[in-house]
Coordinates of C-alpha atoms in Angstrom, one line a residue:
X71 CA 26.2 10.0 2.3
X72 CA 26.7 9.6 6.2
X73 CA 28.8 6.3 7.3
X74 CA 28.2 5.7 10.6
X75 CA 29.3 2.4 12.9
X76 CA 26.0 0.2 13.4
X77 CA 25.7 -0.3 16.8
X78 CA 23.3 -0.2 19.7
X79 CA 22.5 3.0 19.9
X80 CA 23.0 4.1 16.4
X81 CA 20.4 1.6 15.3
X82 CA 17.6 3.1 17.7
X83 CA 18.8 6.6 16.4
X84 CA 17.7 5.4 12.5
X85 CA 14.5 3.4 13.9
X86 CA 13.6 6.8 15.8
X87 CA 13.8 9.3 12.9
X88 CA 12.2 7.1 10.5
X89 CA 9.4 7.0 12.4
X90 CA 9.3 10.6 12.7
X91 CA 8.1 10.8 9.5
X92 CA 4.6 8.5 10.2
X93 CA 1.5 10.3 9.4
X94 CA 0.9 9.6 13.2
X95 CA 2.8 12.5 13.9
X96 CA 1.2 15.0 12.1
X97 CA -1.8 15.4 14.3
X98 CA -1.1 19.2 13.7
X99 CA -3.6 18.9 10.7
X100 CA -6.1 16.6 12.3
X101 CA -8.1 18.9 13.2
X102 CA -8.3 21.1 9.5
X103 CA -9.2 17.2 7.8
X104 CA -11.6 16.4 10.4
X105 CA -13.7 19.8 9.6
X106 CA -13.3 19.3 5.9
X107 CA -14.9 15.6 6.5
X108 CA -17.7 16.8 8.6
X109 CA -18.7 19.4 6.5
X110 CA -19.0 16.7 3.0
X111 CA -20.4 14.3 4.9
X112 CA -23.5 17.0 5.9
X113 CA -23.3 18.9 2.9
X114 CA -22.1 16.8 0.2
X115 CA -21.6 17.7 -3.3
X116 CA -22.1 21.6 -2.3
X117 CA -18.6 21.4 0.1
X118 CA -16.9 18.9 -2.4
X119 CA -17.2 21.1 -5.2
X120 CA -16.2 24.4 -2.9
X121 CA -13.6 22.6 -1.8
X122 CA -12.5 22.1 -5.0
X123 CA -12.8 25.1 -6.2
X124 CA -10.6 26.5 -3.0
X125 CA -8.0 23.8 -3.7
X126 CA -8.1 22.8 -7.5
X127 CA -8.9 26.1 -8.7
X128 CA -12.0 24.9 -11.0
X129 CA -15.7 24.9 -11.0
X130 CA -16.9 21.5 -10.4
X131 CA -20.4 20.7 -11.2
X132 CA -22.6 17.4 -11.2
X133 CA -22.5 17.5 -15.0
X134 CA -18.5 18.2 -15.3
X135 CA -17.0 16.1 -12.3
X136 CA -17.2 12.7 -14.2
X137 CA -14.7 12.0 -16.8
X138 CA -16.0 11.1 -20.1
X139 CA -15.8 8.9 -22.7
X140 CA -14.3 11.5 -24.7
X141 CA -11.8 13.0 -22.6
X142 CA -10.4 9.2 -22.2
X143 CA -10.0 9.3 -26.2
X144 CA -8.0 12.5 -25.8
X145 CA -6.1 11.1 -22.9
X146 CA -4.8 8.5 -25.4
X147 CA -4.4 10.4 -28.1
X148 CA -1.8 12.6 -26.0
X149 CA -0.1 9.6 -25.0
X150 CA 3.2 7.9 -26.8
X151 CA 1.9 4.7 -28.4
X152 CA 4.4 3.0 -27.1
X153 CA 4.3 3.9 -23.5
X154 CA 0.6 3.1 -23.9
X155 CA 1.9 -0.5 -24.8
X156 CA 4.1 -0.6 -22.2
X157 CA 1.3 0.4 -19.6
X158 CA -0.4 -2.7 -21.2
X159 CA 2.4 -5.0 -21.0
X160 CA 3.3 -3.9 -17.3
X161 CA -0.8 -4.6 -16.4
X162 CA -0.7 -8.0 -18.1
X163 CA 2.3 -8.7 -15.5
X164 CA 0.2 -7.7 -12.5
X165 CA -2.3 -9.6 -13.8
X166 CA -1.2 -12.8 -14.0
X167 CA 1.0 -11.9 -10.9
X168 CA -2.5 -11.5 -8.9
X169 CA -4.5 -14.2 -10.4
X170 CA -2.2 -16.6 -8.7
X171 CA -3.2 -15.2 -5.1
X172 CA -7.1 -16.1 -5.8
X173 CA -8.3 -18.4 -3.3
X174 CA -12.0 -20.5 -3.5
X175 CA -14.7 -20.8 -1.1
X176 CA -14.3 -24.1 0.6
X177 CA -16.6 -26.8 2.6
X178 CA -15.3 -29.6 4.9
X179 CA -18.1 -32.2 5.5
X180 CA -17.7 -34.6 7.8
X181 CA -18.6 -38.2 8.7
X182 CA -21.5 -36.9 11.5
X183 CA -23.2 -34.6 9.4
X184 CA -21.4 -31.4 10.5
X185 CA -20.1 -28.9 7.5
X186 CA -17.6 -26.1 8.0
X187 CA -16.3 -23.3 5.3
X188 CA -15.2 -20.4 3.9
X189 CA -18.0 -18.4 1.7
X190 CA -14.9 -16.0 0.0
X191 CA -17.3 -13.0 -1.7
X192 CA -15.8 -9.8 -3.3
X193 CA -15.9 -6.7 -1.6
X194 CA -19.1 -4.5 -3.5
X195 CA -17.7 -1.2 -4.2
X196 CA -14.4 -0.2 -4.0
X197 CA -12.9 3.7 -4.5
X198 CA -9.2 4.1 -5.3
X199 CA -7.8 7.6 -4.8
X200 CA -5.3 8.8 -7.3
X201 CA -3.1 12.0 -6.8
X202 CA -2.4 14.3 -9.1
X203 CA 0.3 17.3 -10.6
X204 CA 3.2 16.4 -9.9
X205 CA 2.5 13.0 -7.4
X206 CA 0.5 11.0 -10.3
X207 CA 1.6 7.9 -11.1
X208 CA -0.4 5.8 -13.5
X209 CA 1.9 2.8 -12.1
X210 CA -0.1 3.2 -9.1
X211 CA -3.6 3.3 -10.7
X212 CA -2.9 -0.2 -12.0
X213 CA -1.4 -1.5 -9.0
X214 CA -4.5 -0.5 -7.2
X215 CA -7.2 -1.9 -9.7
X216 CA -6.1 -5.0 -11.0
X217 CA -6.2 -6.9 -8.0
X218 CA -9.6 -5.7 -7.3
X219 CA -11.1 -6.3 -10.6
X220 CA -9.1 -10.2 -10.2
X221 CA -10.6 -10.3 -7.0
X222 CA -14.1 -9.6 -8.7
X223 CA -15.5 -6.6 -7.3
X224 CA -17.9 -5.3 -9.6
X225 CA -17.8 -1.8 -9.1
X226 CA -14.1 0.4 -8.8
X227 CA -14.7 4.1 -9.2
X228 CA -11.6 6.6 -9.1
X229 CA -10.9 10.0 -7.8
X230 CA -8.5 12.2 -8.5
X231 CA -8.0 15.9 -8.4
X232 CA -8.3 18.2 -11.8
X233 CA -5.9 20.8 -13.0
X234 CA -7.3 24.2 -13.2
X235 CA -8.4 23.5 -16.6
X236 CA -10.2 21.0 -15.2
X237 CA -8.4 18.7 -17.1
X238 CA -6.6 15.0 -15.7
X239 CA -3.4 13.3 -15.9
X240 CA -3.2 11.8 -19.4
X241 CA -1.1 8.8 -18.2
X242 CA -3.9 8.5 -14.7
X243 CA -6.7 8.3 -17.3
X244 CA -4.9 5.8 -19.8
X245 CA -4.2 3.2 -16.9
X246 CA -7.4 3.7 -15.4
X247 CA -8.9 2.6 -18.8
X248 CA -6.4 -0.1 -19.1
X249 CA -6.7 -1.9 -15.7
X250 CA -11.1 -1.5 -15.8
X251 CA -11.7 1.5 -13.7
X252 CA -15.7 1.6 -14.1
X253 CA -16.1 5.6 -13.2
X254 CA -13.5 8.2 -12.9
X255 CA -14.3 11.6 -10.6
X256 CA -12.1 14.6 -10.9
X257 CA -11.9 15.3 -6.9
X258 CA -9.2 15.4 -4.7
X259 CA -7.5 15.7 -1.3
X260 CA -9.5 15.1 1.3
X261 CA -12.6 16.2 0.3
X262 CA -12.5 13.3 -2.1
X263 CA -11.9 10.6 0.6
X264 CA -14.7 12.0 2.6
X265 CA -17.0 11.9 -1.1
X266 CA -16.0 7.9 -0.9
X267 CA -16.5 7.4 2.4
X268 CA -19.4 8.8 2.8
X269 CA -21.3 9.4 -0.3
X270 CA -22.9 12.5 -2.1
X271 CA -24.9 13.8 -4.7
X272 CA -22.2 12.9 -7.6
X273 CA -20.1 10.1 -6.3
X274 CA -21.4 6.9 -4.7
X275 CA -20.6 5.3 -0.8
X276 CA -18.1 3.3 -1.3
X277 CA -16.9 -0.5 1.1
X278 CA -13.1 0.6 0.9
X279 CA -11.0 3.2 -0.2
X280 CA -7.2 2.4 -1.4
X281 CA -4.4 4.3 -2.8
X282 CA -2.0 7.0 -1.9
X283 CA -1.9 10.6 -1.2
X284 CA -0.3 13.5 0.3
X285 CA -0.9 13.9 4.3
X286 CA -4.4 15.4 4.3
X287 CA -5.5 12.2 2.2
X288 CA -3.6 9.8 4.9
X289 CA -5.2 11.6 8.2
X290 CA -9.1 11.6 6.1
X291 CA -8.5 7.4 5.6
X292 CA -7.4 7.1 9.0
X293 CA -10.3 9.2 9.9
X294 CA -13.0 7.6 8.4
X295 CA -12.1 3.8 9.1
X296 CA -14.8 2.1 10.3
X297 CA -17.8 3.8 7.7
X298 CA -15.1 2.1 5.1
X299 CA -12.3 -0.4 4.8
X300 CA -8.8 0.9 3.8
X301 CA -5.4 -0.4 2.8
X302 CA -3.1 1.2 4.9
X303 CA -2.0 4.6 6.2
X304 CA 0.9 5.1 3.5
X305 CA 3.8 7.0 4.6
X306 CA 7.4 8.0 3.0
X307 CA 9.2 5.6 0.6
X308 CA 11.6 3.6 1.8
X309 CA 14.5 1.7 0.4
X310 CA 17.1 -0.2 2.2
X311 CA 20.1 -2.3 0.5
X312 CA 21.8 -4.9 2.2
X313 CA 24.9 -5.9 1.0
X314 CA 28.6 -7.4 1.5
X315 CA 31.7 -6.6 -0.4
X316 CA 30.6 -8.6 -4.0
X317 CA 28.1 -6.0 -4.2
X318 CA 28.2 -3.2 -6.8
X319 CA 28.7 0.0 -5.4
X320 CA 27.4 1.9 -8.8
X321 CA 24.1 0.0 -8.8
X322 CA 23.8 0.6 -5.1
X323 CA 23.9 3.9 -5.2
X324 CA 22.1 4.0 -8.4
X325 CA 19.3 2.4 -6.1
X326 CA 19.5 4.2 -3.5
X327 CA 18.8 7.2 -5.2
X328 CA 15.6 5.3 -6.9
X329 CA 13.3 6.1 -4.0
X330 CA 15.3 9.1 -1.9
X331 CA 14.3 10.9 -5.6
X332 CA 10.4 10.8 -4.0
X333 CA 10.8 13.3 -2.1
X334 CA 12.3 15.2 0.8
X335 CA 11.4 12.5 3.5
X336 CA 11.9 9.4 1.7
X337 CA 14.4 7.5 2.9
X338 CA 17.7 5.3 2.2
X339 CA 19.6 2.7 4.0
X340 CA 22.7 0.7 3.0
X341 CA 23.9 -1.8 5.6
X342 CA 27.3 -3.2 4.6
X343 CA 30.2 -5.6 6.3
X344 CA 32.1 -3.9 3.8
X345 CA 34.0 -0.5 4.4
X346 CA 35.4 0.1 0.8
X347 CA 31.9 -0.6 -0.4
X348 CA 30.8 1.9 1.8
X349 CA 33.3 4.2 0.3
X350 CA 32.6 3.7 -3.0
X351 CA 28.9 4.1 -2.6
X352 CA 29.2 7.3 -1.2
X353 CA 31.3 8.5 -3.5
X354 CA 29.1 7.0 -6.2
X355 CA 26.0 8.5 -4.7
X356 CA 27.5 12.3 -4.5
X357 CA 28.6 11.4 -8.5
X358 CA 25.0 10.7 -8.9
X359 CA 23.2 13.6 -7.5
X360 CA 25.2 16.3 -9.5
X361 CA 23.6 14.7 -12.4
X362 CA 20.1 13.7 -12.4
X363 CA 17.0 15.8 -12.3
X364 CA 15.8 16.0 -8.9
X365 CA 19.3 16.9 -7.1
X366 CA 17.3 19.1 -4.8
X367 CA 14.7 16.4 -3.0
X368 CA 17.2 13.8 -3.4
X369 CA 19.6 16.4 -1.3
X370 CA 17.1 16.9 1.4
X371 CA 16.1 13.1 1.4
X372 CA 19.8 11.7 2.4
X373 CA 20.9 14.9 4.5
X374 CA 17.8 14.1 6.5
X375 CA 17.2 10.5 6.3
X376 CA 20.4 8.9 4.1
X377 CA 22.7 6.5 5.8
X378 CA 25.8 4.0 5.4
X379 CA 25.7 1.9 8.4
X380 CA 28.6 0.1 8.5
X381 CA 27.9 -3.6 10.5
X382 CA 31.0 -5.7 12.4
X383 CA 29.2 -9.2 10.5
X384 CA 26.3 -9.9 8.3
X385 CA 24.7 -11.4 11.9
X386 CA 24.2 -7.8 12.7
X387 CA 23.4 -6.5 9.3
X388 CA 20.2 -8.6 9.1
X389 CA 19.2 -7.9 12.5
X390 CA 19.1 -4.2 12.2
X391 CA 17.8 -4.9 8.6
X392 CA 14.7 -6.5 10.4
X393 CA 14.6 -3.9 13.1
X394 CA 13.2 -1.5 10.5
X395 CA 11.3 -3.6 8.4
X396 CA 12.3 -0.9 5.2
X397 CA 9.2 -1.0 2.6
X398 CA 11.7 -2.1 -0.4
X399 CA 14.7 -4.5 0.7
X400 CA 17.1 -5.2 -1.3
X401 CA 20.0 -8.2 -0.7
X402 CA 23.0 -7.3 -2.5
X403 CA 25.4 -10.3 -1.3
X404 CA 27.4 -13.2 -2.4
X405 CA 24.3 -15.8 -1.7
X406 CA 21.4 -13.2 -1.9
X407 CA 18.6 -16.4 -1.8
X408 CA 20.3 -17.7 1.6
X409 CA 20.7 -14.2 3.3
X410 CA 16.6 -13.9 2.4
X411 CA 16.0 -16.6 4.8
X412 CA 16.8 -14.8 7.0
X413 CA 14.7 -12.0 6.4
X414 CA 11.7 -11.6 8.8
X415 CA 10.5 -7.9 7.9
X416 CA 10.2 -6.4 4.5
X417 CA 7.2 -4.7 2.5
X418 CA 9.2 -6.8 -0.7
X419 CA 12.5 -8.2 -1.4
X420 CA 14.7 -7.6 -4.1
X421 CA 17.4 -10.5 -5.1
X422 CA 20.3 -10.0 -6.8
X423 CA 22.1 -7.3 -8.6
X424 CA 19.8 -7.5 -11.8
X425 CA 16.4 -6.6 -9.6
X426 CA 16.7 -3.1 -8.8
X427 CA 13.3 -1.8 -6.8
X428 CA 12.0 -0.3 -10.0
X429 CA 11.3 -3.6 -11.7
X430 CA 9.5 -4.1 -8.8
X431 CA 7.3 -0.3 -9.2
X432 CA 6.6 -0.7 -12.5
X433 CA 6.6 -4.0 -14.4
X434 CA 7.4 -7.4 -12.5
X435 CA 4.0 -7.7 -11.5
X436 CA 4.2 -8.1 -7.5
X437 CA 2.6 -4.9 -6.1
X438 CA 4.2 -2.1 -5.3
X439 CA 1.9 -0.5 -2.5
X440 CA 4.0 -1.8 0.3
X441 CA 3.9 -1.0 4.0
X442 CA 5.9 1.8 5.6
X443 CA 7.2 3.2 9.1
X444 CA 8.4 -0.3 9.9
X445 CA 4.5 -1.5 9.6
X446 CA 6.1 -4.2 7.2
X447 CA 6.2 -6.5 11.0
X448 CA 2.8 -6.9 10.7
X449 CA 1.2 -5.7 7.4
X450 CA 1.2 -6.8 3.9
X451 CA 1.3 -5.9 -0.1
X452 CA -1.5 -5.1 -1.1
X453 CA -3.0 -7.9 -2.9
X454 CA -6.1 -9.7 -3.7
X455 CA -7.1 -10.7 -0.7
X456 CA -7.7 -6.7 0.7
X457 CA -10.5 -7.0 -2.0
X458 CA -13.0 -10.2 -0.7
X459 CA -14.5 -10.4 2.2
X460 CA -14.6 -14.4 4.0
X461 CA -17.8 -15.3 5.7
X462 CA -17.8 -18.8 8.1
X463 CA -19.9 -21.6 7.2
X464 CA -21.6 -23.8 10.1
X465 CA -24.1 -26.9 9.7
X466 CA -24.3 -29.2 12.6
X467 CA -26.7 -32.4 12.3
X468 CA -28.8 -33.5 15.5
X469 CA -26.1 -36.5 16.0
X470 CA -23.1 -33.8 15.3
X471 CA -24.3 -31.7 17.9
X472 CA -25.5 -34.1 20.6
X473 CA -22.0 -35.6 21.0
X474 CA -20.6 -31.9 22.1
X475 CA -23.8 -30.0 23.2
X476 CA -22.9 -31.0 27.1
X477 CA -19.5 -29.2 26.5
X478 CA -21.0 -26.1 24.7
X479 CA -23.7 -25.7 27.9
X480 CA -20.7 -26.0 30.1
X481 CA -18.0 -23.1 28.7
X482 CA -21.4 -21.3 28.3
X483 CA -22.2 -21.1 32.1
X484 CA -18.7 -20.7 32.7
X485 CA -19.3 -17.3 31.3
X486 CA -22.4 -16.6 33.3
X487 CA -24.4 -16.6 29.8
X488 CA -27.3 -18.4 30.7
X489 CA -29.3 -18.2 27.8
X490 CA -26.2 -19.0 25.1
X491 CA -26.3 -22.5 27.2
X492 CA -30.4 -23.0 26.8
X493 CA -30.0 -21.9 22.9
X494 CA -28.1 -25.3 23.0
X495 CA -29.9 -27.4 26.1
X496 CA -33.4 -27.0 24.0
X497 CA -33.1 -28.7 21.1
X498 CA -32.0 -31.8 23.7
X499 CA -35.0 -31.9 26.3
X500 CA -37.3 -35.1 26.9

């Protein structure tokens, strides 16, 4: 790996080709996602299933595009009985994890009759998108649908595109079954998000459509935000490792590798006070590569986006750390708990030289759909909270609102709205 000086400049040149890879940038396809949304949203199941057909290579129909009972059975039966328990184990983690972020509707009454609150209800219908070949990951299906179905909501449906055989994942079936998936539809790419967003023959409108996808399935969420809710416009993973010279340099580059594997834009960051651990690392990582399975995306994901930056003090280290706000952080350092402090910006955080990020993807329990491009200064996990709506309560009494009406009449006018200040005037005339 590269092991460059962190300075000033150096630390805009990362910030500026990570966010080259943003699905912001690819408006090139805009245009090819925005025809294959029009044309399901006028046409419905008759472009879904030729889009299918063109993409998928089978023959959708409405009696074929829901997965069945049976094929679920089969699903399992194809499955190792012990990965199945391990899927179980892994969702009884996120579980518990998510049940602890449930909040309650809540009423403040006061002494002059006034009541305020929160009326917390769960979202109706929510569609999670699954991908599929190579890019399906049943760690994702249950990271997706357990928080809604803690949340409440009280109908998920799934998509998720079919071989040619017309056949699905195994594992994407099992931990749909496993987390509570209520209907599973073998559609995918785009044409699928445009099926949730705006309903057709075979699959229902959904109120908000989560889970990954490849570029076409980013630019169609971004698309149709505002018919639906969505999570978040995933991009590349990300890992970053901040560390000092107690850290490991085998497990850091053993780390590193866990998400630049991904694929070819993926990216990962060490940030070190320590030169020999930089060393090491690299030397460790180029030991690594030679060996494991996908040497040729991990190649392309360090050539491109790979880097040692080597910081004068830890002062600096966390700074630039924050800068990019990496979806998976993890502290490497003598005091990791202190250094995390410190930490402003990061999808999740990762303490110590025992939690390596894929405790964190598969079986902690915290979820692993994290923001991306540096969106970790403003957005969140996603959790149960993305999967209830809040609604305000307000009752005012007559003697609540005659001891502020005078006040309400005056920022009204203020405004020149006239008739928001008589709304409030009338119920206080002779």
């Amino acid at each position: 790996m590269r092991i460059v000086e962190l300075t000033e400049s150096t630390r805009k040149n990362v910030l500026n080709d990570l966010l080259k890879r943003s699905p912001n940038n690819y408006t090139e396809y805009e245009d090819k996602v925005a025809g294959i949304l029009a044309n399901v949203k006028e046409n419905g199941d008759e472009a879904l299933f030729a889009y299918t057909l063109q993409y998928d290579k089978f023959q959708l129909t409405p009696e074929n595009i829901r997965v069945t009972e049976e094929e679920i059975r089969e699903a399992y039966a194809q499955m190792e009985p012990e990965l199945v328990e391990v899927m179980k184990r892994s969702a009884a983690n996120i579980r518990a994890f998510h049940e602890k972020q449930l909040r309650n509707s809540w009423f403040d009454t006061r002494e002059d009759g006034s009541i305020l609150g929160m009326k917390i209800t769960p979202i109706g219908r929510v569609g999670v998108y699954v991908p599929g070949g190579k890019a399906a990951y049943p760690s994702s299906v249950l990271m997706n649908v357990i928080p809604a179905r803690v949340a409440g909501v009280p109908d998920i449906l799934m998509t998720t595109p079919p071989g040619a055989d017309g056949k699905v994942n195994p594992g994407t079936l099992v931990a749909a079954d496993i987390a509570g998936v209520d209907a599973i539809y073998k559609a995918g790419g785009a044409q699928a998000i445009a099926a949730m967003a705006y309903g057709t023959q075979s699959i229902p409108k959904v109120d908000k459509i989560t889970g990954p996808g490849n570029i076409y399935v980013a630019l169609a969420k971004k698309a149709v935000y505002g018919y639906v809710s969505i999570d978040s416009i995933a991009g590349p993973s990300e890992i970053l490792v901040l560390a000092d010279e107690t850290a490991n340099p085998r497990y850091v580059a053993a780390d590193l590798l866990s998400q630049a594997e991904h694929d070819e834009l993926a990216s990962a960051i060490l940030i070190t006070t320590s030169r020999e651990l930089a060393d090491q690392v690299s030397r460790q990582v180029d030991d690594f590569v030679a060996r494991l399975s996908r040497r040729e995306i991990m190649e392309k994901s360090l050539d491109n986006y790979g880097y040692i930056l080597l910081a004068e003090n830890m002062e600096d280290a966390i700074e630039a750390a924050n800068d990019i706000a990496s979806e998976h952080l993890e502290i490497l350092t003598r005091n990791p708990f202190e250094t995390m402090t410190r930490i402003k910006n990061a999808g999740a955080i990762f303490l110590g030289e025992y939690s390596s990020e894929p405790l964190g993807d598969y079986y902690a329990g915290p979820n692993h759909i994290l923001p991306t491009n540096g969106t970790a200064r403003f957005f969140s996990p996603v959790n149960v909270d993305d999967f209830q709506k809040k609604t305000s309560i307000i009752s005012y009494s007559q003697k609540a609102l005659q001891a502020v009406h005078q006040d309400i009449e005056k920022f009204a006018e203020s405004e020149g709205l006239t008739a928001h200040a008589n709304s409030i005037r009338v119920r206080f005339e002779e």
